[in-house]
């Protein structure tokens, strides 16, 4: 919102306040000032001058040689203006002066005659488009005076960046109302009296078919209108804020809109068919209309139109129609001042691509009770400036009239929230300063009538905010926050999520963050069955695009998209994980939200390592399994009474997982995760041509498992004894079962056991494999001797041979 200081002073006196002070105080009131710009600063060096004599140029028919008094001297100027004459007071740019268009005045000869300056037209000075002759000033003006003072142009433009909720400040008077809260002056009314609009003998009719979209429509007819340029003072004010003057009628409607915030429009009354205005939506067959800019606009069924008895003549609240525009031959006009639904105007302006000053205000909400006052103001200006006659009556159709909002404001509530003591009368005075009507209920409460122009005030807390900004945020006392010495209770699920992310990062994974809304086609790419509960998705009512239409029920598709994108950018070695919620739709109520962790591995096992030291091995299933085991062990989940186990039951393999390379993580009978190789068909659907391994864990289920508490263990004092075991077992025996069998032995000296080799091939018999294990023994109280270790070790070997039908590998020793 732009306005000038002189325009502001028309509604409230700002004596004693500079433009900078006003800008600072408005900003502290919540109306951020973007810029404060002195106007016509480039005309400071242009002076008034009096033409003393005019002679014909000796060598040019259309030029004259003028003797000009500049106030300090008399100079000779060559001029081509047709209206130059002796005794005329005009503007002169002396040598060295730079005009607004960039022209710099230099001493020159024009057809052999010396010219020591330039007499200027209004266009050359940037004051208007008039270039018919020199600008004429009043004859009593003194030569040598700065032109900005002679024309009263010394002014300042202030631009305020309004928030969408403050539509009441989208006008000069609205800003003046805010200034009235700190300026010692009274806000002046827009008009002193308003003509009652009864609708009798008006010569035209108004119908509103869509009262929800048009709660009020006022109109008045004026005759004997003389179309022409608007006065210079009006043109200057409009130009100062960036609005182009057009003619006196259009300029007046724009001027009043900027003055009070009520958009208006004038129709050529003779072009309205049936002398009737109908506010409605398009009818069948009405698919387009031509607006004032000459463009054919496509209409749809949701747009609100202003029509005459037969056809659309304007897009309501956005732009008028070409067929009823004001032209130089117009003598009778119909002036409208209406109110429209903000949402309807916003949608229409966006669809048509016509942002306008009018739609800017309607989109934010216009005061319904302002329409008749604004109409009166515009009619008065048209009568005054064009010599028109206004009909004594008009029409006011007001189907959307509403009662004023009354709010109960507690004094104690205001003081508690602001942290300062304010009396009831002080609070009332603050609110009254911005035209709220306040009545005291008792010593502790006020009844506040919210004015209709404050569409943003709905609750008591809104009034508290008004008091806060009027008091001044700088005046609100500050204090140190109270910091409790105890630790706040943490959300265990949030802590688990953070810990899991740390563990995954420590294993070389990078964290991905994807949208929670995805494409429904992902469900087909993941080969989910029709009865899979993850197909019961939550759909978005207003999605950003078709590709983001549902809430995700799986994390894996988002990571596969990340894999594809990385491969396309020639980064095929990938380790990614994501923690986030999935959404499973319920028959009743909100969708169920579950927190999951999903990770993917693809490409080389040691992506960043030099091939000199690490072979270029491809990652496989055991890499992803190792990541899961490390995650669970670091979380201290394994080793509890309900030991986590890995299985690969066919009925539990996920449809997007390769059934030949899959596993399920269970806690007892409860499934808490899956891991394996992504199914080739799923990879093909995502455009991925290299194997991808994944795992997904239900963090909500992990949270329900008891974890071993952290405990301290002293460093061992006595040396350990290591023994290796190499056994040949049937291929059907999982190597991990050998580990579990040893760990289950009740041997107090057994410290750890690990597999360091699995071998198949000659000389091992077919259908068998060699498994080599390293067992560590240690005592906490003494150094173990060979005899003690041999006794324990032989018992473990015998158990393995008996339980797994194992035998020593040839050439190996126990």
Tab-separated table of N, CA and C in Angstrom, residues 502-648:
chain	number	residue	atom	x	y	z
A	502	UNK	N	21.301	-41.985	14.491
A	502	UNK	CA	22.729	-41.899	14.796
A	502	UNK	C	23.455	-43.195	14.457
A	503	UNK	N	22.809	-44.319	14.780
A	503	UNK	CA	23.432	-45.614	14.509
A	503	UNK	C	23.572	-45.843	13.011
A	504	UNK	N	22.516	-45.517	12.260
A	504	UNK	CA	22.571	-45.719	10.813
A	504	UNK	C	23.623	-44.812	10.181
A	505	UNK	N	23.730	-43.597	10.656
A	505	UNK	CA	24.745	-42.676	10.125
A	505	UNK	C	26.142	-43.201	10.425
A	506	UNK	N	26.319	-43.757	11.633
A	506	UNK	CA	27.626	-44.299	12.007
A	506	UNK	C	28.013	-45.489	11.139
A	507	UNK	N	27.031	-46.175	10.550
A	507	UNK	CA	27.316	-47.309	9.673
A	507	UNK	C	27.544	-46.894	8.227
A	508	UNK	N	27.580	-45.588	7.976
A	508	UNK	CA	27.872	-45.115	6.628
A	508	UNK	C	26.647	-44.815	5.788
A	509	UNK	N	25.463	-44.799	6.392
A	509	UNK	CA	24.237	-44.469	5.661
A	509	UNK	C	24.020	-42.958	5.681
A	510	UNK	N	23.398	-42.470	4.634
A	510	UNK	CA	22.978	-41.073	4.570
A	510	UNK	C	21.463	-41.008	4.775
A	511	UNK	N	21.028	-39.988	5.521
A	511	UNK	CA	19.598	-39.877	5.806
A	511	UNK	C	18.878	-39.162	4.679
A	512	UNK	N	17.745	-39.713	4.263
A	512	UNK	CA	16.895	-39.105	3.234
A	512	UNK	C	15.630	-38.577	3.893
A	513	UNK	N	15.112	-37.491	3.362
A	513	UNK	CA	13.841	-36.927	3.831
A	513	UNK	C	12.953	-36.756	2.606
A	514	UNK	N	11.889	-37.522	2.541
A	514	UNK	CA	10.979	-37.487	1.396
A	514	UNK	C	9.613	-36.981	1.823
A	515	UNK	N	8.799	-36.613	0.827
A	515	UNK	CA	7.431	-36.170	1.093
A	515	UNK	C	6.613	-37.309	1.702
A	516	UNK	N	5.679	-36.951	2.571
A	516	UNK	CA	4.767	-37.947	3.137
A	516	UNK	C	3.646	-38.291	2.153
A	517	UNK	N	3.482	-37.474	1.105
A	517	UNK	CA	2.468	-37.780	0.099
A	517	UNK	C	3.166	-38.217	-1.189
A	518	UNK	N	2.620	-39.285	-1.783
A	518	UNK	CA	3.276	-39.953	-2.906
A	518	UNK	C	2.245	-40.266	-3.983
A	519	UNK	N	2.717	-40.882	-5.048
A	519	UNK	CA	1.835	-41.287	-6.145
A	519	UNK	C	1.185	-42.641	-5.835
A	520	UNK	N	-0.074	-42.783	-6.210
A	520	UNK	CA	-0.782	-44.042	-5.964
A	520	UNK	C	-0.212	-45.170	-6.820
A	521	UNK	N	0.457	-44.813	-7.911
A	521	UNK	CA	1.058	-45.836	-8.779
A	521	UNK	C	2.148	-46.622	-8.062
A	522	UNK	N	2.723	-46.074	-6.988
A	522	UNK	CA	3.746	-46.795	-6.231
A	522	UNK	C	3.213	-48.116	-5.681
A	523	UNK	N	1.935	-48.148	-5.347
A	523	UNK	CA	1.352	-49.370	-4.788
A	523	UNK	C	1.396	-50.502	-5.802
A	524	UNK	N	1.163	-50.167	-7.073
A	524	UNK	CA	1.243	-51.185	-8.126
A	524	UNK	C	2.695	-51.585	-8.387
A	525	UNK	N	3.602	-50.618	-8.358
A	525	UNK	CA	5.006	-50.939	-8.587
A	525	UNK	C	5.554	-51.844	-7.486
A	526	UNK	N	5.006	-51.723	-6.276
A	526	UNK	CA	5.427	-52.589	-5.165
A	526	UNK	C	4.657	-53.904	-5.144
A	527	UNK	N	3.805	-54.143	-6.138
A	527	UNK	CA	3.135	-55.432	-6.343
A	527	UNK	C	2.245	-55.814	-5.163
A	528	UNK	N	1.620	-54.810	-4.532
A	528	UNK	CA	0.742	-55.099	-3.403
A	528	UNK	C	-0.536	-55.755	-3.898
A	529	UNK	N	-1.006	-56.746	-3.175
A	529	UNK	CA	-2.257	-57.419	-3.526
A	529	UNK	C	-3.437	-56.480	-3.318
A	530	UNK	N	-4.550	-56.789	-3.965
A	530	UNK	CA	-5.726	-55.932	-3.868
A	530	UNK	C	-6.266	-55.849	-2.441
A	531	UNK	N	-6.093	-56.934	-1.679
A	531	UNK	CA	-6.594	-56.944	-0.299
A	531	UNK	C	-5.534	-56.537	0.723
A	532	UNK	N	-4.382	-56.077	0.240
A	532	UNK	CA	-3.330	-55.649	1.159
A	532	UNK	C	-3.803	-54.404	1.916
A	533	UNK	N	-3.736	-54.398	3.244
A	533	UNK	CA	-4.207	-53.229	4.004
A	533	UNK	C	-3.474	-51.941	3.659
A	534	UNK	N	-2.281	-52.049	3.078
A	534	UNK	CA	-1.550	-50.844	2.710
A	534	UNK	C	-2.113	-50.176	1.467
A	535	UNK	N	-3.096	-50.817	0.819
A	535	UNK	CA	-3.783	-50.171	-0.298
A	535	UNK	C	-4.929	-49.279	0.188
A	536	UNK	N	-5.265	-49.370	1.458
A	536	UNK	CA	-6.295	-48.491	2.024
A	536	UNK	C	-5.629	-47.176	2.409
A	537	UNK	N	-5.462	-46.326	1.439
A	537	UNK	CA	-4.660	-45.110	1.615
A	537	UNK	C	-5.552	-43.924	1.981
A	538	UNK	N	-4.914	-42.908	2.499
A	538	UNK	CA	-5.576	-41.642	2.804
A	538	UNK	C	-5.331	-40.685	1.649
A	539	UNK	N	-6.393	-40.228	1.015
A	539	UNK	CA	-6.269	-39.375	-0.166
A	539	UNK	C	-6.327	-37.906	0.246
A	540	UNK	N	-5.546	-37.084	-0.454
A	540	UNK	CA	-5.527	-35.649	-0.195
A	540	UNK	C	-6.657	-34.982	-0.972
A	541	UNK	N	-7.354	-34.054	-0.313
A	541	UNK	CA	-8.456	-33.361	-0.980
A	541	UNK	C	-7.940	-32.353	-1.998
A	542	UNK	N	-6.781	-31.751	-1.715
A	542	UNK	CA	-6.243	-30.723	-2.607
A	542	UNK	C	-4.756	-30.984	-2.838
A	543	UNK	N	-4.414	-32.066	-3.586
A	543	UNK	CA	-2.996	-32.430	-3.758
A	543	UNK	C	-2.244	-31.416	-4.598
A	544	UNK	N	-0.929	-31.350	-4.363
A	544	UNK	CA	-0.090	-30.462	-5.158
A	544	UNK	C	-0.065	-30.887	-6.620
A	545	UNK	N	-0.127	-32.191	-6.859
A	545	UNK	CA	-0.160	-32.720	-8.220
A	545	UNK	C	-0.693	-34.150	-8.146
A	546	UNK	N	-0.931	-34.747	-9.317
A	546	UNK	CA	-1.416	-36.123	-9.350
A	546	UNK	C	-0.374	-37.084	-8.801
A	547	UNK	N	0.917	-36.734	-8.913
A	547	UNK	CA	1.980	-37.594	-8.416
A	547	UNK	C	2.109	-37.538	-6.902
A	548	UNK	N	1.388	-36.621	-6.253
A	548	UNK	CA	1.457	-36.483	-4.798
A	548	UNK	C	0.038	-36.495	-4.226
A	549	UNK	N	-0.708	-37.539	-4.582
A	549	UNK	CA	-2.132	-37.538	-4.278
A	549	UNK	C	-2.549	-38.300	-3.039
A	550	UNK	N	-1.675	-39.161	-2.480
A	550	UNK	CA	-2.060	-39.966	-1.319
A	550	UNK	C	-0.968	-39.883	-0.257
A	551	UNK	N	-1.373	-40.183	0.994
A	551	UNK	CA	-0.388	-40.301	2.065
A	551	UNK	C	0.273	-41.675	1.971
A	552	UNK	N	1.572	-41.727	2.172
A	552	UNK	CA	2.324	-42.951	1.945
A	552	UNK	C	1.976	-44.024	2.976
A	553	UNK	N	1.924	-45.269	2.529
A	553	UNK	CA	1.753	-46.413	3.423
A	553	UNK	C	3.015	-47.275	3.449
A	554	UNK	N	4.050	-46.843	2.717
A	554	UNK	CA	5.356	-47.510	2.677
A	554	UNK	C	6.439	-46.440	2.560
A	555	UNK	N	7.597	-46.697	3.183
A	555	UNK	CA	8.730	-45.796	3.013
A	555	UNK	C	9.611	-46.175	1.833
A	556	UNK	N	9.587	-47.463	1.451
A	556	UNK	CA	10.507	-47.954	0.431
A	556	UNK	C	10.389	-47.241	-0.909
A	557	UNK	N	9.184	-46.957	-1.440
A	557	UNK	CA	9.112	-46.306	-2.761
A	557	UNK	C	9.869	-44.984	-2.827
A	558	UNK	N	9.785	-44.188	-1.771
A	558	UNK	CA	10.510	-42.920	-1.775
A	558	UNK	C	12.007	-43.127	-1.868
A	559	UNK	N	12.531	-44.139	-1.157
A	559	UNK	CA	13.961	-44.420	-1.210
A	559	UNK	C	14.371	-44.978	-2.567
A	560	UNK	N	13.491	-45.768	-3.183
A	560	UNK	CA	13.804	-46.273	-4.520
A	560	UNK	C	13.871	-45.136	-5.535
A	561	UNK	N	13.022	-44.127	-5.368
A	561	UNK	CA	13.117	-42.944	-6.229
A	561	UNK	C	14.459	-42.242	-6.005
A	562	UNK	N	14.910	-42.193	-4.740
A	562	UNK	CA	16.219	-41.605	-4.449
A	562	UNK	C	17.335	-42.400	-5.107
A	563	UNK	N	17.229	-43.748	-5.068
A	563	UNK	CA	18.229	-44.600	-5.699
A	563	UNK	C	18.284	-44.334	-7.199
A	564	UNK	N	17.110	-44.292	-7.823
A	564	UNK	CA	17.067	-44.045	-9.267
A	564	UNK	C	17.702	-42.696	-9.614
A	565	UNK	N	17.384	-41.677	-8.835
A	565	UNK	CA	17.930	-40.342	-9.112
A	565	UNK	C	19.449	-40.328	-8.943
A	566	UNK	N	19.951	-40.995	-7.917
A	566	UNK	CA	21.403	-41.040	-7.707
A	566	UNK	C	22.104	-41.769	-8.843
A	567	UNK	N	21.502	-42.861	-9.292
A	567	UNK	CA	22.101	-43.610	-10.408
A	567	UNK	C	22.114	-42.753	-11.665
A	568	UNK	N	21.040	-42.010	-11.901
A	568	UNK	CA	20.986	-41.136	-13.074
A	568	UNK	C	22.065	-40.062	-13.032
A	569	UNK	N	22.471	-39.688	-11.813
A	569	UNK	CA	23.544	-38.708	-11.666
A	569	UNK	C	24.900	-39.386	-11.458
A	570	UNK	N	24.976	-40.650	-11.892
A	570	UNK	CA	26.231	-41.417	-11.881
A	570	UNK	C	26.802	-41.575	-10.473
A	571	UNK	N	25.927	-41.832	-9.521
A	571	UNK	CA	26.314	-42.168	-8.153
A	571	UNK	C	25.675	-43.507	-7.807
A	572	UNK	N	26.228	-44.614	-8.357
A	572	UNK	CA	25.555	-45.910	-8.213
A	572	UNK	C	25.770	-46.589	-6.858
A	573	UNK	N	26.711	-46.115	-6.056
A	573	UNK	CA	26.993	-46.733	-4.754
A	573	UNK	C	26.226	-45.985	-3.689
A	574	UNK	N	25.182	-46.639	-3.157
A	574	UNK	CA	24.190	-45.913	-2.363
A	574	UNK	C	23.940	-46.622	-1.045
A	575	UNK	N	23.916	-45.834	0.026
A	575	UNK	CA	23.453	-46.286	1.336
A	575	UNK	C	22.569	-45.178	1.901
A	576	UNK	N	21.268	-45.403	1.898
A	576	UNK	CA	20.315	-44.399	2.350
A	576	UNK	C	19.375	-45.002	3.389
A	577	UNK	N	18.906	-44.148	4.301
A	577	UNK	CA	17.855	-44.571	5.219
A	577	UNK	C	16.907	-43.401	5.463
A	578	UNK	N	15.710	-43.733	5.892
A	578	UNK	CA	14.720	-42.711	6.229
A	578	UNK	C	13.888	-43.188	7.411
A	579	UNK	N	13.655	-42.294	8.361
A	579	UNK	CA	12.707	-42.563	9.439
A	579	UNK	C	11.523	-41.625	9.243
A	580	UNK	N	10.347	-42.185	9.254
A	580	UNK	CA	9.157	-41.366	9.047
A	580	UNK	C	7.897	-42.160	9.272
A	581	UNK	N	6.793	-41.460	9.192
A	581	UNK	CA	5.509	-42.093	9.453
A	581	UNK	C	4.895	-42.632	8.168
A	582	UNK	N	4.216	-43.775	8.331
A	582	UNK	CA	3.341	-44.265	7.277
A	582	UNK	C	1.910	-44.122	7.765
A	583	UNK	N	0.964	-44.072	6.843
A	583	UNK	CA	-0.418	-43.780	7.182
A	583	UNK	C	-1.315	-44.884	6.624
A	584	UNK	N	-2.000	-45.573	7.521
A	584	UNK	CA	-2.894	-46.662	7.136
A	584	UNK	C	-4.318	-46.236	7.433
A	585	UNK	N	-5.124	-46.162	6.398
A	585	UNK	CA	-6.482	-45.641	6.541
A	585	UNK	C	-7.349	-46.596	7.357
A	586	UNK	N	-8.195	-46.020	8.215
A	586	UNK	CA	-9.117	-46.786	9.036
A	586	UNK	C	-10.543	-46.583	8.528
A	587	UNK	N	-11.407	-47.495	8.894
A	587	UNK	CA	-12.799	-47.376	8.464
A	587	UNK	C	-13.454	-46.135	9.071
A	588	UNK	N	-13.072	-45.825	10.316
A	588	UNK	CA	-13.659	-44.695	11.029
A	588	UNK	C	-12.524	-43.862	11.608
A	589	UNK	N	-12.663	-42.533	11.558
A	589	UNK	CA	-11.701	-41.660	12.202
A	589	UNK	C	-10.459	-41.403	11.372
A	590	UNK	N	-9.440	-40.908	12.050
A	590	UNK	CA	-8.198	-40.537	11.399
A	590	UNK	C	-7.378	-41.781	11.044
A	591	UNK	N	-6.477	-41.660	10.045
A	591	UNK	CA	-5.629	-42.812	9.689
A	591	UNK	C	-4.667	-43.156	10.824
A	592	UNK	N	-4.307	-44.435	10.896
A	592	UNK	CA	-3.325	-44.876	11.879
A	592	UNK	C	-1.930	-44.485	11.394
A	593	UNK	N	-1.154	-43.885	12.281
A	593	UNK	CA	0.193	-43.452	11.944
A	593	UNK	C	1.200	-44.358	12.651
A	594	UNK	N	2.128	-44.895	11.880
A	594	UNK	CA	3.173	-45.748	12.436
A	594	UNK	C	4.532	-45.194	12.039
A	595	UNK	N	5.462	-45.213	12.994
A	595	UNK	CA	6.811	-44.725	12.725
A	595	UNK	C	7.683	-45.890	12.282
A	596	UNK	N	8.227	-45.790	11.069
A	596	UNK	CA	9.045	-46.853	10.497
A	596	UNK	C	10.439	-46.337	10.166
A	597	UNK	N	11.364	-47.284	10.086
A	597	UNK	CA	12.714	-47.023	9.602
A	597	UNK	C	12.951	-47.913	8.399
A	598	UNK	N	13.390	-47.327	7.304
A	598	UNK	CA	13.671	-48.102	6.090
A	598	UNK	C	15.044	-47.685	5.561
A	599	UNK	N	15.809	-48.673	5.076
A	599	UNK	CA	17.145	-48.395	4.540
A	599	UNK	C	17.360	-49.206	3.276
A	600	UNK	N	18.198	-48.697	2.380
A	600	UNK	CA	18.531	-49.395	1.132
A	600	UNK	C	20.040	-49.366	0.933
A	601	UNK	N	20.545	-50.446	0.330
A	601	UNK	CA	21.967	-50.555	-0.029
A	601	UNK	C	22.037	-51.015	-1.471
A	602	UNK	N	22.887	-50.366	-2.256
A	602	UNK	CA	23.064	-50.769	-3.648
A	602	UNK	C	24.458	-50.356	-4.099
A	603	UNK	N	25.007	-51.116	-5.033
A	603	UNK	CA	26.322	-50.795	-5.561
A	603	UNK	C	27.428	-51.497	-4.804
A	604	UNK	N	28.600	-50.895	-4.723
A	604	UNK	CA	29.759	-51.509	-4.110
A	604	UNK	C	29.671	-51.491	-2.588
A	605	UNK	N	30.285	-52.509	-1.971
A	605	UNK	CA	30.277	-52.625	-0.515
A	605	UNK	C	31.119	-51.519	0.116
A	606	UNK	N	32.282	-51.243	-0.465
A	606	UNK	CA	33.174	-50.210	0.059
A	606	UNK	C	33.269	-49.107	-0.996
A	607	UNK	N	32.252	-48.269	-1.036
A	607	UNK	CA	32.112	-47.323	-2.136
A	607	UNK	C	33.234	-46.297	-2.169
A	608	UNK	N	33.635	-45.782	-1.010
A	608	UNK	CA	34.608	-44.699	-0.980
A	608	UNK	C	36.048	-45.190	-0.839
A	609	UNK	N	36.225	-46.500	-0.674
A	609	UNK	CA	37.577	-47.023	-0.455
A	609	UNK	C	38.317	-47.202	-1.784
A	610	UNK	N	39.658	-47.082	-1.722
A	610	UNK	CA	40.460	-47.261	-2.926
A	610	UNK	C	40.541	-48.748	-3.278
A	611	UNK	N	40.438	-49.028	-4.556
A	611	UNK	CA	40.464	-50.423	-5.010
A	611	UNK	C	41.798	-51.103	-4.740
A	612	UNK	N	42.846	-50.308	-4.469
A	612	UNK	CA	44.143	-50.877	-4.138
A	612	UNK	C	44.060	-51.680	-2.843
A	613	UNK	N	43.225	-51.227	-1.936
A	613	UNK	CA	43.137	-51.862	-0.620
A	613	UNK	C	41.880	-52.713	-0.456
A	614	UNK	N	40.823	-52.398	-1.198
A	614	UNK	CA	39.583	-53.152	-1.089
A	614	UNK	C	39.143	-53.579	-2.484
A	615	UNK	N	38.820	-54.840	-2.622
A	615	UNK	CA	38.301	-55.328	-3.904
A	615	UNK	C	36.947	-54.688	-4.169
A	616	UNK	N	36.633	-54.522	-5.442
A	616	UNK	CA	35.363	-53.892	-5.827
A	616	UNK	C	34.222	-54.894	-5.664
A	617	UNK	N	33.924	-55.247	-4.420
A	617	UNK	CA	32.868	-56.220	-4.150
A	617	UNK	C	31.508	-55.531	-4.125
A	618	UNK	N	30.525	-56.218	-4.696
A	618	UNK	CA	29.174	-55.698	-4.675
A	618	UNK	C	28.513	-56.041	-3.343
A	619	UNK	N	27.713	-55.094	-2.845
A	619	UNK	CA	26.976	-55.334	-1.608
A	619	UNK	C	25.973	-56.472	-1.827
A	620	UNK	N	25.662	-57.212	-0.759
A	620	UNK	CA	24.706	-58.311	-0.876
A	620	UNK	C	23.794	-58.338	0.349
A	621	UNK	N	23.064	-59.434	0.458
A	621	UNK	CA	22.076	-59.579	1.516
A	621	UNK	C	22.711	-59.468	2.898
A	622	UNK	N	23.933	-59.979	3.042
A	622	UNK	CA	24.548	-59.994	4.363
A	622	UNK	C	24.965	-58.595	4.821
A	623	UNK	N	25.147	-57.683	3.891
A	623	UNK	CA	25.412	-56.297	4.285
A	623	UNK	C	24.198	-55.678	4.959
A	624	UNK	N	23.036	-55.899	4.376
A	624	UNK	CA	21.836	-55.320	4.963
A	624	UNK	C	21.468	-56.044	6.254
A	625	UNK	N	21.713	-57.367	6.303
A	625	UNK	CA	21.464	-58.092	7.543
A	625	UNK	C	22.405	-57.615	8.640
A	626	UNK	N	23.665	-57.375	8.294
A	626	UNK	CA	24.614	-56.872	9.275
A	626	UNK	C	24.206	-55.515	9.817
A	627	UNK	N	23.641	-54.672	8.941
A	627	UNK	CA	23.175	-53.359	9.394
A	627	UNK	C	22.041	-53.496	10.400
A	628	UNK	N	21.144	-54.470	10.155
A	628	UNK	CA	20.026	-54.702	11.081
A	628	UNK	C	20.547	-55.212	12.426
A	629	UNK	N	21.437	-56.200	12.373
A	629	UNK	CA	21.984	-56.766	13.611
A	629	UNK	C	22.719	-55.698	14.412
A	630	UNK	N	23.514	-54.889	13.728
A	630	UNK	CA	24.257	-53.836	14.415
A	630	UNK	C	23.302	-52.818	15.035
A	631	UNK	N	22.229	-52.487	14.317
A	631	UNK	CA	21.233	-51.551	14.845
A	631	UNK	C	20.615	-52.095	16.129
A	632	UNK	N	20.194	-53.382	16.096
A	632	UNK	CA	19.525	-53.965	17.255
A	632	UNK	C	20.484	-54.139	18.426
A	633	UNK	N	21.716	-54.524	18.129
A	633	UNK	CA	22.673	-54.707	19.214
A	633	UNK	C	23.035	-53.378	19.863
A	634	UNK	N	23.207	-52.334	19.055
A	634	UNK	CA	23.555	-51.023	19.608
A	634	UNK	C	22.399	-50.443	20.422
A	635	UNK	N	21.187	-50.783	20.033
A	635	UNK	CA	20.026	-50.356	20.815
A	635	UNK	C	19.827	-51.228	22.059
A	636	UNK	N	20.688	-52.254	22.211
A	636	UNK	CA	20.641	-53.181	23.357
A	636	UNK	C	19.318	-53.951	23.396
A	637	UNK	N	18.789	-54.275	22.208
A	637	UNK	CA	17.536	-55.014	22.124
A	637	UNK	C	17.791	-56.507	22.093
A	638	UNK	N	18.832	-56.982	21.425
A	638	UNK	CA	19.111	-58.417	21.348
A	638	UNK	C	19.606	-58.927	22.688
A	639	UNK	N	19.402	-60.200	22.913
A	639	UNK	CA	19.879	-60.804	24.144
A	639	UNK	C	18.893	-60.734	25.283
A	640	UNK	N	17.682	-60.202	25.051
A	640	UNK	CA	16.665	-60.145	26.097
A	640	UNK	C	15.939	-61.475	26.158
A	641	UNK	N	14.967	-61.567	27.053
A	641	UNK	CA	14.228	-62.830	27.200
A	641	UNK	C	13.491	-63.179	25.918
A	642	UNK	N	12.891	-62.150	25.291
A	642	UNK	CA	12.236	-62.381	24.001
A	642	UNK	C	13.265	-62.116	22.912
A	643	UNK	N	14.090	-63.099	22.640
A	643	UNK	CA	15.199	-62.913	21.704
A	643	UNK	C	14.671	-62.680	20.298
A	644	UNK	N	15.242	-61.698	19.596
A	644	UNK	CA	14.874	-61.440	18.212
A	644	UNK	C	15.449	-62.540	17.342
A	645	UNK	N	14.647	-63.008	16.426
A	645	UNK	CA	15.078	-64.068	15.523
A	645	UNK	C	14.800	-63.679	14.090
A	646	UNK	N	15.568	-64.299	13.171
A	646	UNK	CA	15.397	-64.059	11.752
A	646	UNK	C	14.808	-65.321	11.120
A	647	UNK	N	13.826	-65.142	10.263
A	647	UNK	CA	13.220	-66.263	9.568
A	647	UNK	C	12.900	-65.891	8.140
A	648	UNK	N	12.453	-66.865	7.366
A	648	UNK	CA	12.135	-66.593	5.959
A	648	UNK	C	10.921	-67.391	5.526
